[in-house]
Short mmCIF file of N, CA and C and ligand atoms in Angstrom, two decimals:
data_model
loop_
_atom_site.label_atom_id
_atom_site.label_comp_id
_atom_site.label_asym_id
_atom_site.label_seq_id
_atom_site.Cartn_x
_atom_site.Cartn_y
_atom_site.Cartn_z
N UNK A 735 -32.93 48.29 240.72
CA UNK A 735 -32.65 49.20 239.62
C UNK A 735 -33.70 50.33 239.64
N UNK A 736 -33.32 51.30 239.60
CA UNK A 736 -34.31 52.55 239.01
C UNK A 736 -33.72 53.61 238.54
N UNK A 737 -34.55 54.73 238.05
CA UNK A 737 -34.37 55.42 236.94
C UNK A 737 -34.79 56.89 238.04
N UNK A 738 -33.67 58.04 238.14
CA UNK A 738 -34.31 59.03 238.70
C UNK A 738 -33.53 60.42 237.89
N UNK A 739 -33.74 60.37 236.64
CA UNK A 739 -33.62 61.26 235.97
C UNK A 739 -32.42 61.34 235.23
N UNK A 740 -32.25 62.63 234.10
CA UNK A 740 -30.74 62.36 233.55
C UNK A 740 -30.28 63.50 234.19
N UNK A 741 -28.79 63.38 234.04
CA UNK A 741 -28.23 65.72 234.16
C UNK A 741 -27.90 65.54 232.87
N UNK A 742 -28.67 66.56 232.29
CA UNK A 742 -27.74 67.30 231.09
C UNK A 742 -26.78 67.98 231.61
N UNK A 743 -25.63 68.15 230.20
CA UNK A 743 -24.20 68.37 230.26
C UNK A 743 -23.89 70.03 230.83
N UNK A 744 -23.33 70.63 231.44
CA UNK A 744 -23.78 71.85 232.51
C UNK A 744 -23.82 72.38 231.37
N UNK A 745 -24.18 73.86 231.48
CA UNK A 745 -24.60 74.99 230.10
C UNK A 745 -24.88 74.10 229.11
N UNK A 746 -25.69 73.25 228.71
CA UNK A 746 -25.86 72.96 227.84
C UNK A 746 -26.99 73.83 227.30
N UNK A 747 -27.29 74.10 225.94
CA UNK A 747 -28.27 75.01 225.18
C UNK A 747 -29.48 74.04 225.26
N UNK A 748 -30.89 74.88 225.04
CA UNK A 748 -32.15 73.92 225.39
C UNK A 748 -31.74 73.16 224.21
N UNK A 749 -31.73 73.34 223.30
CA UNK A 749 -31.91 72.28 222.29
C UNK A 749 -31.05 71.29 222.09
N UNK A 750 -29.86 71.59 222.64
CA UNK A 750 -28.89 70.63 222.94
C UNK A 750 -29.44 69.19 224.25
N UNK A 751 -30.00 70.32 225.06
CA UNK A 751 -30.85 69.10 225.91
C UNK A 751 -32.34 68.66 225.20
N UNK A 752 -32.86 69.09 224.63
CA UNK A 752 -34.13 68.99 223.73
C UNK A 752 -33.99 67.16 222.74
N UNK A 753 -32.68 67.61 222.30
CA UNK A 753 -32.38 66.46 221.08
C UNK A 753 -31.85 65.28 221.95
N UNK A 754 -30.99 65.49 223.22
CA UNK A 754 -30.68 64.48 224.12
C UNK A 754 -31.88 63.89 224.99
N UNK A 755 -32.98 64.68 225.04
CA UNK A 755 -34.26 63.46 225.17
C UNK A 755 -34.85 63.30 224.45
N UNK A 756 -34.93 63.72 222.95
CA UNK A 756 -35.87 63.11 222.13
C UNK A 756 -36.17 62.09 222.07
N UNK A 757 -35.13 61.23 222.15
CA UNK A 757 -35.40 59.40 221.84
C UNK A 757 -35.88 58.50 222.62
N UNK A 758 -35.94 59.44 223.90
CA UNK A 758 -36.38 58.49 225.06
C UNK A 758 -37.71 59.56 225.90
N UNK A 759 -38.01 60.17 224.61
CA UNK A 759 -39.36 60.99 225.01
C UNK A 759 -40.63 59.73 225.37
N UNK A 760 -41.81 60.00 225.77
CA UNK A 760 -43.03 58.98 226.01
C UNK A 760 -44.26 59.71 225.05
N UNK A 761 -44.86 58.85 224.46
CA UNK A 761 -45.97 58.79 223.90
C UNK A 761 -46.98 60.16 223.70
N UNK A 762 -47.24 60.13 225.46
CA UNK A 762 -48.77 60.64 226.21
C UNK A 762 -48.58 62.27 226.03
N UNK A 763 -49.41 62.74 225.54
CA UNK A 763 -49.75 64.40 225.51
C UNK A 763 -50.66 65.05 226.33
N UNK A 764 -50.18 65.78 227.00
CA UNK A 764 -51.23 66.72 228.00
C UNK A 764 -51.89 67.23 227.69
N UNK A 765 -53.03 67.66 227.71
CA UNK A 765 -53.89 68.88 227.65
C UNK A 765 -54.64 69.53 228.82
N UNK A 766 -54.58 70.57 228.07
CA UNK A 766 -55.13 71.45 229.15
C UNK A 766 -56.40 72.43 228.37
N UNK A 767 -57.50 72.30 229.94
CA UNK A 767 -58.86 73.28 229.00
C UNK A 767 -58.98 74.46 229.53
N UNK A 768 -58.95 75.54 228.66
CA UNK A 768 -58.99 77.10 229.66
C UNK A 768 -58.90 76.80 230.68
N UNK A 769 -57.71 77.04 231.13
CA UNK A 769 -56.87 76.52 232.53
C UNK A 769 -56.93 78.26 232.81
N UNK A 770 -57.45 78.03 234.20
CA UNK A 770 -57.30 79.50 234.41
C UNK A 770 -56.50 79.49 236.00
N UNK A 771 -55.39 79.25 236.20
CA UNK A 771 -54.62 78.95 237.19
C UNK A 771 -53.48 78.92 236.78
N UNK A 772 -52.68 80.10 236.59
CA UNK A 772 -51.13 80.52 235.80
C UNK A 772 -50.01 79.49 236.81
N UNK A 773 -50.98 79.28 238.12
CA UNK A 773 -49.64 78.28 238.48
C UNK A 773 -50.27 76.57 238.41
N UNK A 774 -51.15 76.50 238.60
CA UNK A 774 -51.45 75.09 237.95
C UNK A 774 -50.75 74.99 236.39
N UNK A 775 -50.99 75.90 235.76
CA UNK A 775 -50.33 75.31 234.28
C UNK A 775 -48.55 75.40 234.40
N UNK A 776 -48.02 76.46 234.82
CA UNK A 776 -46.69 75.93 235.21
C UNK A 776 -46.27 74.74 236.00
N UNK A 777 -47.05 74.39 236.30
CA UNK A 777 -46.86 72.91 237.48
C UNK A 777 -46.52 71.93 236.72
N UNK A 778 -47.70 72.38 236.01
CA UNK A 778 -47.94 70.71 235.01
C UNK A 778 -47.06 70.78 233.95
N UNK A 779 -46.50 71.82 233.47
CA UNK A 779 -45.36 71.92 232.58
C UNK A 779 -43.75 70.88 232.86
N UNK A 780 -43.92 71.88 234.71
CA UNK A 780 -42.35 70.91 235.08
C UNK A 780 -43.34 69.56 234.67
N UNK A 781 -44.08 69.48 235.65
CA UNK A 781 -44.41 67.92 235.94
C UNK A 781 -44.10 66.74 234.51
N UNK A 782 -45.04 67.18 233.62
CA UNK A 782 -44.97 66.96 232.46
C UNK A 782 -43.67 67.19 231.59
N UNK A 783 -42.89 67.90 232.16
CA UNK A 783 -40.92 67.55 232.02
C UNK A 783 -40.03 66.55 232.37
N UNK A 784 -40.71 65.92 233.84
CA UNK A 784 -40.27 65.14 234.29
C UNK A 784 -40.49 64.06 233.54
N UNK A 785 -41.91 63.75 233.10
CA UNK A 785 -42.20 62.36 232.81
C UNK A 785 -42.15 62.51 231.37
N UNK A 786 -41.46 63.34 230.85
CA UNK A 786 -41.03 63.62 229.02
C UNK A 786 -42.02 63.57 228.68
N UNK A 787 -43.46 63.96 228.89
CA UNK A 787 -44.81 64.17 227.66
C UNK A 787 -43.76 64.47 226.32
N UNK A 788 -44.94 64.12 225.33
CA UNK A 788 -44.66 64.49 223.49
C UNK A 788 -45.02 65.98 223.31
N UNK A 789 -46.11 66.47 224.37
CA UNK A 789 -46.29 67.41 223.96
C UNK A 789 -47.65 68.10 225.42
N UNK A 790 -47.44 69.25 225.21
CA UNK A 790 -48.08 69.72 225.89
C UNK A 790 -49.59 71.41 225.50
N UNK A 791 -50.05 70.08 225.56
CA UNK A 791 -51.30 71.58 224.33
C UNK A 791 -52.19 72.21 225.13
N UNK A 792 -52.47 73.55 224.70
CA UNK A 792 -52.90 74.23 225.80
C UNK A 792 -54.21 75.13 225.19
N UNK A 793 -55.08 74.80 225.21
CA UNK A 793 -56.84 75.17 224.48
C UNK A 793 -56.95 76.57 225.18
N UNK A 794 -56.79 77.93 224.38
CA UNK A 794 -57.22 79.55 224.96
C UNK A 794 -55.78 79.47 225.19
N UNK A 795 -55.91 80.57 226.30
CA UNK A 795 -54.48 81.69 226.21
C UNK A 795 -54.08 81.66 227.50
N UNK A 796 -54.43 81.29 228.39
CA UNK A 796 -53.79 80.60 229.54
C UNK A 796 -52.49 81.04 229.78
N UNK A 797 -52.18 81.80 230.33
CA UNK A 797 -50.66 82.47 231.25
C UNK A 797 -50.03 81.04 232.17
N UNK A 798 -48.66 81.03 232.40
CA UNK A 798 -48.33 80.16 233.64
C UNK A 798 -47.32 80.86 233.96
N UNK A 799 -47.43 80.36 235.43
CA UNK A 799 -46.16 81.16 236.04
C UNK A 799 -44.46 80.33 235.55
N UNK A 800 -43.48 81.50 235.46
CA UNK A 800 -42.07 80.38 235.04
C UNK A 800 -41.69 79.95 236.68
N UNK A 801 -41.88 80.98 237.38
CA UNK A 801 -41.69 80.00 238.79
C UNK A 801 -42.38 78.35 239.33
N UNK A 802 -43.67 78.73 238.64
CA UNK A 802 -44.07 77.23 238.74
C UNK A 802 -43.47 76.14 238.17
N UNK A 803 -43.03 76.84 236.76
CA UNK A 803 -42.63 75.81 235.41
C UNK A 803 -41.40 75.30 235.82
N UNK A 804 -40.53 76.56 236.89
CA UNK A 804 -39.48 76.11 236.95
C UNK A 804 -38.33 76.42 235.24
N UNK A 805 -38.81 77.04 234.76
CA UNK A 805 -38.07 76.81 233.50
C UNK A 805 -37.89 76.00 232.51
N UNK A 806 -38.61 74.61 232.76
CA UNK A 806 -39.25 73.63 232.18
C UNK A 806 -39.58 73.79 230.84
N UNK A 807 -40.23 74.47 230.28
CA UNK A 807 -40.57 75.04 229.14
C UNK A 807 -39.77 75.09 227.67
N UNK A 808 -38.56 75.25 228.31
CA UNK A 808 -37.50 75.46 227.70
C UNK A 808 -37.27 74.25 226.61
N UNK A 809 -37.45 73.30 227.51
CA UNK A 809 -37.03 71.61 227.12
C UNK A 809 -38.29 70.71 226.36
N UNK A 810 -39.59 71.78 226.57
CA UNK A 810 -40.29 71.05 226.25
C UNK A 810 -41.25 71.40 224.49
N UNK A 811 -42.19 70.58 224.40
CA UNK A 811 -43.22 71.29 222.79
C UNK A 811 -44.53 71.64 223.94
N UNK A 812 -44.10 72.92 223.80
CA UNK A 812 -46.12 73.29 224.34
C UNK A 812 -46.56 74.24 222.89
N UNK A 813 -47.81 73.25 222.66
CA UNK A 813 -48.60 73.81 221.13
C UNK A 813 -49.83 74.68 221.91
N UNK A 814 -50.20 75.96 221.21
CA UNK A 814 -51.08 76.25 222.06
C UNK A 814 -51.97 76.65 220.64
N UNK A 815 -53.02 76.31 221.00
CA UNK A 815 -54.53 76.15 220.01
C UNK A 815 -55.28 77.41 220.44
N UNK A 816 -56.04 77.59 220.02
CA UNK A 816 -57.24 79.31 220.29
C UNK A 816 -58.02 78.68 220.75
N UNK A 817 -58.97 77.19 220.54
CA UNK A 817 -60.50 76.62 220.36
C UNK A 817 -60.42 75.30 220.43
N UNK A 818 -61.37 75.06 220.69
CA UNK A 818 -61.90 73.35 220.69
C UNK A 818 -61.50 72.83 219.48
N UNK A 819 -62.06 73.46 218.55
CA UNK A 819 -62.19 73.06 217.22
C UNK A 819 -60.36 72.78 216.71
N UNK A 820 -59.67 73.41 216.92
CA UNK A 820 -58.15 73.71 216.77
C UNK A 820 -57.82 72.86 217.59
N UNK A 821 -58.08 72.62 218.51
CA UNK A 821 -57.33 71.56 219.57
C UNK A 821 -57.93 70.11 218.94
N UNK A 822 -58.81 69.67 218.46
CA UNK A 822 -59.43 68.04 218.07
C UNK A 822 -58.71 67.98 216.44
N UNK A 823 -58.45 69.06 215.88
CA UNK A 823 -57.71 69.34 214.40
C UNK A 823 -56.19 68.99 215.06
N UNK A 824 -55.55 69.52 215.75
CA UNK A 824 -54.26 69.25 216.01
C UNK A 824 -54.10 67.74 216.65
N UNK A 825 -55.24 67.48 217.57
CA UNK A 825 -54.45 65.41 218.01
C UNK A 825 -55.15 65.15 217.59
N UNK A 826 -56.02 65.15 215.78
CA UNK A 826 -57.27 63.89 215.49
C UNK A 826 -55.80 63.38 215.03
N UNK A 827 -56.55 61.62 214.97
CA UNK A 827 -55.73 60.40 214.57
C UNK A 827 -55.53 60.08 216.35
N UNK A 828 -55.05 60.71 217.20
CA UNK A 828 -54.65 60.15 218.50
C UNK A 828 -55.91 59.82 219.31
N UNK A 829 -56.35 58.77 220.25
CA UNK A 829 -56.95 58.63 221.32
C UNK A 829 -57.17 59.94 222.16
N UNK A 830 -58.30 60.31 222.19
CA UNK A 830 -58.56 61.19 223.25
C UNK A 830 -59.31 61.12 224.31
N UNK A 831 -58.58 60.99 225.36
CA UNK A 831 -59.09 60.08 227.20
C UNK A 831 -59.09 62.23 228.02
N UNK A 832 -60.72 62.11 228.30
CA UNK A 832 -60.83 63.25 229.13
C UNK A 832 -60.66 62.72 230.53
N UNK A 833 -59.80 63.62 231.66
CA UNK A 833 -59.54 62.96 232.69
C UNK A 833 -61.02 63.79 233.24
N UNK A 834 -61.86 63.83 234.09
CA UNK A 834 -63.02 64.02 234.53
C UNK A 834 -63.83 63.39 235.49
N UNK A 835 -63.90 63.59 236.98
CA UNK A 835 -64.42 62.49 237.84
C UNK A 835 -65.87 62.23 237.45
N UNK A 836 -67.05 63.26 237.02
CA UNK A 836 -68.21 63.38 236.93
C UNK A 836 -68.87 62.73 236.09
N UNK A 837 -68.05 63.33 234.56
CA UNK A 837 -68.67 61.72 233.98
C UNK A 837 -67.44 60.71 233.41
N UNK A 838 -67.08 59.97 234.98
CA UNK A 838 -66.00 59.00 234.44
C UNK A 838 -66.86 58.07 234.06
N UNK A 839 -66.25 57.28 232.59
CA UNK A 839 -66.47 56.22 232.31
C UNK A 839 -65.77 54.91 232.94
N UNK A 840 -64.95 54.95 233.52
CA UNK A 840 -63.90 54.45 234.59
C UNK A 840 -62.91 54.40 235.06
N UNK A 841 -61.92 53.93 236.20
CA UNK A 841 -61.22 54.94 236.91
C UNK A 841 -59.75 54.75 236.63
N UNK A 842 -59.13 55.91 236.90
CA UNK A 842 -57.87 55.28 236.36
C UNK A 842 -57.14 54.07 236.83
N UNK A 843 -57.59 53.73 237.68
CA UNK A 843 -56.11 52.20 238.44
C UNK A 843 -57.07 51.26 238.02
N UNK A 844 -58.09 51.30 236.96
CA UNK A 844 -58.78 49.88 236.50
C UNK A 844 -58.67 50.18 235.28
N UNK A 845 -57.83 51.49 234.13
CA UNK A 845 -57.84 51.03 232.92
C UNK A 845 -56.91 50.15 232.38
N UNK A 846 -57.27 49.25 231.62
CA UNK A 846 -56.00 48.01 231.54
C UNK A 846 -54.53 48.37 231.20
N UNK A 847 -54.76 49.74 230.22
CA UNK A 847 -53.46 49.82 229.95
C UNK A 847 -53.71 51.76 228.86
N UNK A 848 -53.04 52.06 228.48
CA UNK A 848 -53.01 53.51 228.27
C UNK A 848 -52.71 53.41 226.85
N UNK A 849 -53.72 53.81 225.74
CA UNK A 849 -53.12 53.03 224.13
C UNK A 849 -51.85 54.20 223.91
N UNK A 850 -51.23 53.96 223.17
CA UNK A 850 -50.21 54.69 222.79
C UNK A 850 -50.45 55.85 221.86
N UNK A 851 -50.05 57.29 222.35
CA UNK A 851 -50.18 58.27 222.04
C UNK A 851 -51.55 58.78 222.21
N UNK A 852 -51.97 58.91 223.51
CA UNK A 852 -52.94 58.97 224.34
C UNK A 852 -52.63 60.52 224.49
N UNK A 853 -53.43 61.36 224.41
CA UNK A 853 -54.06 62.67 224.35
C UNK A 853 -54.55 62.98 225.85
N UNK A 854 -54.61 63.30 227.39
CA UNK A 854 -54.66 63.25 228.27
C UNK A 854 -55.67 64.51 228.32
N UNK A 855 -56.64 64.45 228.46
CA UNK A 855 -57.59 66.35 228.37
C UNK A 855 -57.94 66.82 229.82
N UNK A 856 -57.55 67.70 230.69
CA UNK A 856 -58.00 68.04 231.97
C UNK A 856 -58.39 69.22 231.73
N UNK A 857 -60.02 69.48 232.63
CA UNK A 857 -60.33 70.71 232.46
C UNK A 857 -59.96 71.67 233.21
N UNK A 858 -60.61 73.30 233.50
CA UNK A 858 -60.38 74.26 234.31
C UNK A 858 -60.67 73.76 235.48
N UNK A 859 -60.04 74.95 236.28
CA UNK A 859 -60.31 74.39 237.71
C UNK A 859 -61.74 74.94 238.13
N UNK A 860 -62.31 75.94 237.74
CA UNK A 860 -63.44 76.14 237.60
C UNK A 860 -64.63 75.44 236.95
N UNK A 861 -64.70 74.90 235.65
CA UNK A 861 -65.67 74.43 234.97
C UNK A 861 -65.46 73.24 234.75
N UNK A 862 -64.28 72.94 234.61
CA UNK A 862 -64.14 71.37 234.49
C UNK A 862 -63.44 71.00 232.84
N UNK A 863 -63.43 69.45 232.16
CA UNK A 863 -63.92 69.47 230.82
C UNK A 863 -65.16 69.10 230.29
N UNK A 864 -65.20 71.00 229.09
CA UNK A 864 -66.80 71.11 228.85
C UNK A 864 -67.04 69.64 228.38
N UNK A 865 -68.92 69.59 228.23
CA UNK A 865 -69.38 68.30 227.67
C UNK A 865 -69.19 68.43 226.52
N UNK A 866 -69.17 69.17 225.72
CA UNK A 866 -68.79 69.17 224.50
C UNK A 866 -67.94 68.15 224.07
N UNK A 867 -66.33 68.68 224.66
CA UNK A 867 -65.38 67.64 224.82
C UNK A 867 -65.34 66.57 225.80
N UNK A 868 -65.91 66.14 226.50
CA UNK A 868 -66.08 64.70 226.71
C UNK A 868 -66.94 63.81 226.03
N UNK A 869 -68.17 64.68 224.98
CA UNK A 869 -68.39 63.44 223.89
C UNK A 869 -67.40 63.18 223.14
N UNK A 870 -66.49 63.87 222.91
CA UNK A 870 -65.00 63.25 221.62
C UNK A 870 -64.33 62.46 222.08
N UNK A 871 -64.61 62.93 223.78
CA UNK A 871 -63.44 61.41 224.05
C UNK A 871 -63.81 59.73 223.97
N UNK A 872 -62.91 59.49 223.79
CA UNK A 872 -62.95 57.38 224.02
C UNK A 872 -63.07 57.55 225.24
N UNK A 873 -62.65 57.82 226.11
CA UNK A 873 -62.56 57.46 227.22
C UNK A 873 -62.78 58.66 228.30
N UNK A 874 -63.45 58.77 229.56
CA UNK A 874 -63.33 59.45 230.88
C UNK A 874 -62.83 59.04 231.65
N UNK A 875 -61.79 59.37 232.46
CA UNK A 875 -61.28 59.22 233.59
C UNK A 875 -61.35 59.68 234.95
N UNK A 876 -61.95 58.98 235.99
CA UNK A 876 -61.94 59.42 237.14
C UNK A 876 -60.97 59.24 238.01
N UNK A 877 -60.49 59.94 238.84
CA UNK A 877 -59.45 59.57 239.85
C UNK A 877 -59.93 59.31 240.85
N UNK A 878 -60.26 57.91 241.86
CA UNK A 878 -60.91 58.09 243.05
C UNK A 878 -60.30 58.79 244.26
N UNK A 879 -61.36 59.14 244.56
CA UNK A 879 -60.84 60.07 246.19
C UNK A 879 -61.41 59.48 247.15
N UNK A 880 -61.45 60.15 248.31
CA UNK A 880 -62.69 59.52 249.53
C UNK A 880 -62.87 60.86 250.57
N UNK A 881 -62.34 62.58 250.24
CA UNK A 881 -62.93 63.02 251.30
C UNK A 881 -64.43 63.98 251.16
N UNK A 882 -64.28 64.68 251.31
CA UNK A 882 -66.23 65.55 250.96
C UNK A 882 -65.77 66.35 249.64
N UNK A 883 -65.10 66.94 249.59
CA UNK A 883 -63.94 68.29 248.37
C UNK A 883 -64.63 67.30 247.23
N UNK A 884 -65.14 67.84 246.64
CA UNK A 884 -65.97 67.70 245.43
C UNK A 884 -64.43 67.08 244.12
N UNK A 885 -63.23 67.81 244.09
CA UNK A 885 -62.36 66.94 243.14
C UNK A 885 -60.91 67.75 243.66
N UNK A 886 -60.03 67.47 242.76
CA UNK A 886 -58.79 67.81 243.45
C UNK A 886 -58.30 68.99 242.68
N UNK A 887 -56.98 70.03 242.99
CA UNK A 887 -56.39 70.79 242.21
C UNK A 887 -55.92 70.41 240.82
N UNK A 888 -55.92 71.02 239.84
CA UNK A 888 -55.95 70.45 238.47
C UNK A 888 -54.50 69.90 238.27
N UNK A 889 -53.56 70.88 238.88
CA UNK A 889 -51.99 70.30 239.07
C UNK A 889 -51.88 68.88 239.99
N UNK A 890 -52.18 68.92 240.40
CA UNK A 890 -52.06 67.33 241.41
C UNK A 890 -53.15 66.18 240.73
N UNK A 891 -53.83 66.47 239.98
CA UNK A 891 -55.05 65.73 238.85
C UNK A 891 -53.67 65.31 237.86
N UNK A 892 -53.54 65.74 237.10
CA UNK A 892 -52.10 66.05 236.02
C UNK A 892 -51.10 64.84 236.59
N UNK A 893 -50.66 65.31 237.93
CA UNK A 893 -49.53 64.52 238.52
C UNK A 893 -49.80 63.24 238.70
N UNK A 894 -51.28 62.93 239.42
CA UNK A 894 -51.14 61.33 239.41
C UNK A 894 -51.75 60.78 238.25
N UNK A 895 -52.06 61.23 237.17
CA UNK A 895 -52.37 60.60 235.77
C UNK A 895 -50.86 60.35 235.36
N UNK A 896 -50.28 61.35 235.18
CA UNK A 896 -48.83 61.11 234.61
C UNK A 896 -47.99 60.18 235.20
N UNK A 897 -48.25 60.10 237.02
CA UNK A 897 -47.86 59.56 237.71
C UNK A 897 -48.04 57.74 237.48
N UNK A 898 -49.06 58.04 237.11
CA UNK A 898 -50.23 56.17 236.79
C UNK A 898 -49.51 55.95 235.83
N UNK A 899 -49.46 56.76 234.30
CA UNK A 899 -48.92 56.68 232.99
C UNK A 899 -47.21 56.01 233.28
N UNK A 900 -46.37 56.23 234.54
CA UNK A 900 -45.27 56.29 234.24
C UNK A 900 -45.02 54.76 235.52
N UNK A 901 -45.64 54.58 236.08
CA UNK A 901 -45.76 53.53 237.32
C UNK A 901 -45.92 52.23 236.41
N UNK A 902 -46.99 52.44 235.52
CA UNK A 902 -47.17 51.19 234.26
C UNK A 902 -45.98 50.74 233.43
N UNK A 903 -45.23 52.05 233.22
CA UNK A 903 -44.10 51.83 232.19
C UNK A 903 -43.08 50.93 232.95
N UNK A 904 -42.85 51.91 234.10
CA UNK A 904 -41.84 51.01 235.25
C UNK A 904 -41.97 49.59 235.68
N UNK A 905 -43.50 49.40 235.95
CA UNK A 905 -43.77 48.48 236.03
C UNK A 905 -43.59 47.43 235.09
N UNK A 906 -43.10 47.81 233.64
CA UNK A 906 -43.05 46.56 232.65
C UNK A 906 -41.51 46.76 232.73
N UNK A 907 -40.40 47.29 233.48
CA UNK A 907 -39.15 46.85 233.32
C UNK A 907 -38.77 48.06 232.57
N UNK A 908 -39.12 48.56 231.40
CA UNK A 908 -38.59 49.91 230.99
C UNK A 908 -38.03 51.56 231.74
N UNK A 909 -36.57 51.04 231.96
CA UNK A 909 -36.19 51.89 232.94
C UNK A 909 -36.22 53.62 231.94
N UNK A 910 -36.31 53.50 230.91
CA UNK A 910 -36.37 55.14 229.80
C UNK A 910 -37.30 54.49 229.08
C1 SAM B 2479 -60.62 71.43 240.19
S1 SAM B 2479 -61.07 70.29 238.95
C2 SAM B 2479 -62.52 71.03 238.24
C3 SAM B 2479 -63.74 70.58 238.86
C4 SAM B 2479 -64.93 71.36 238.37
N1 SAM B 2479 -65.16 72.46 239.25
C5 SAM B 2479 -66.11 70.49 238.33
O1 SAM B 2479 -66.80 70.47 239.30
O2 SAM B 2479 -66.30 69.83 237.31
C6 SAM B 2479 -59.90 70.64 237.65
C7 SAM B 2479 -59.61 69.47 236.76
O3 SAM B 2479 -58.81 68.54 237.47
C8 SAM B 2479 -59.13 67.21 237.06
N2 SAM B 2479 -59.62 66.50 238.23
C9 SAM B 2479 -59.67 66.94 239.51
N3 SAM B 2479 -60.11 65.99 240.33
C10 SAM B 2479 -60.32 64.89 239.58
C11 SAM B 2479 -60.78 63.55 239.86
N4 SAM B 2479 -61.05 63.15 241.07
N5 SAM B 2479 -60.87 62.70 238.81
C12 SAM B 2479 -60.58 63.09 237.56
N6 SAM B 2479 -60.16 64.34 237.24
C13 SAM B 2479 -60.03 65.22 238.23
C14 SAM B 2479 -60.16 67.33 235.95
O4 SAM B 2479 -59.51 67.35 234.69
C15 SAM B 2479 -60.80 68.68 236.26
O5 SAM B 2479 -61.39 69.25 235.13
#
């Protein structure tokens, strides 16, 4: 058995497809930190389409390309905040796990399990996420690697978190 996506009904209007995944949307919310890579953040948009994020929040003003997004966008909630301060005001109450190799607190294929409505924070591809925001988080996440490249593209960071997030689900039998 497996699960490789739905088709919405042809021309269907976004919101017509919007309300046809609501119910079988997932938990986990993306974030993104002054992402300064217009096609990394369209990436992670589709990407984060695929695997139905709740939401997709985006800290500063960050451009993405629609070629990256694919059009993605359409179907999805991207909240976009000005500041730090605006972004910890919009998911307080939720878990907030900074993904971050540098100061991981530990790695992703050893956290036991992902609490529900988990706040996902990846920084720029330049600076990273500030320390600021990795004291708020519960949790750091590292992704292990093994070649010299100091960490990976922030879009392919995104993909196998979401990727981990959705391998767990599968893994318990929940085909939506
Ligand atoms: C290109 S990296 C930024 C690295 C930054 N130049 C630094 O040295 O801190 C962009 C983002 O992708 C994510 N990332 C990339 N590689 C990662 C890894 N191995 N483990 C965890 N997160 C990673 C993090 O969210 C990071 O902020």
């Amino acid at each position: 058995m497996y699960h490789m996506g739905l088709s919405p009904p042809i021309g269907a209007a976004p919101e017509e497809v919007r309300a046809l995944l609501a119910p079988i949307r997932n938990d986990f919310t993306i974030a993104l930190h002054a992402a300064d890579n217009a096609f990394a953040v369209g990436a992670i948009i589709r990407v984060a389409h695929s695997f139905l994020a709740r939401e997709i929040v985006i800290i500063g003003d960050a451009p993405y390309y629609e070629k990256a997004s694919m059009g993605m966008e359409k179907y999805e909630t991207l909240v976009r905040v000005a500041d730090d301060e605006a972004f910890l005001a919009h998911v307080e109450g939720r878990p907030l796990w900074a993904v971050e190799k540098d100061h991981a607190t530990t790695d992703l294929y050893s956290v036991p399990s992902f609490p529900p409505n988990v706040v996902l924070l990846f920084g720029s591809e330049r600076f990273g996420v500030p320390e600021s925001l990795i004291a708020r988080a519960q949790a750091v996440i590292g992704i292990p690697i093994y070649g010299v490249n100091h960490s990976l593209p922030l879009a392919i960071a995104a993909g196998i978190v979401m990727s981990e997030w959705a391998r767990r689900k599968y893994a318990s039998g929940a085909l939506l």
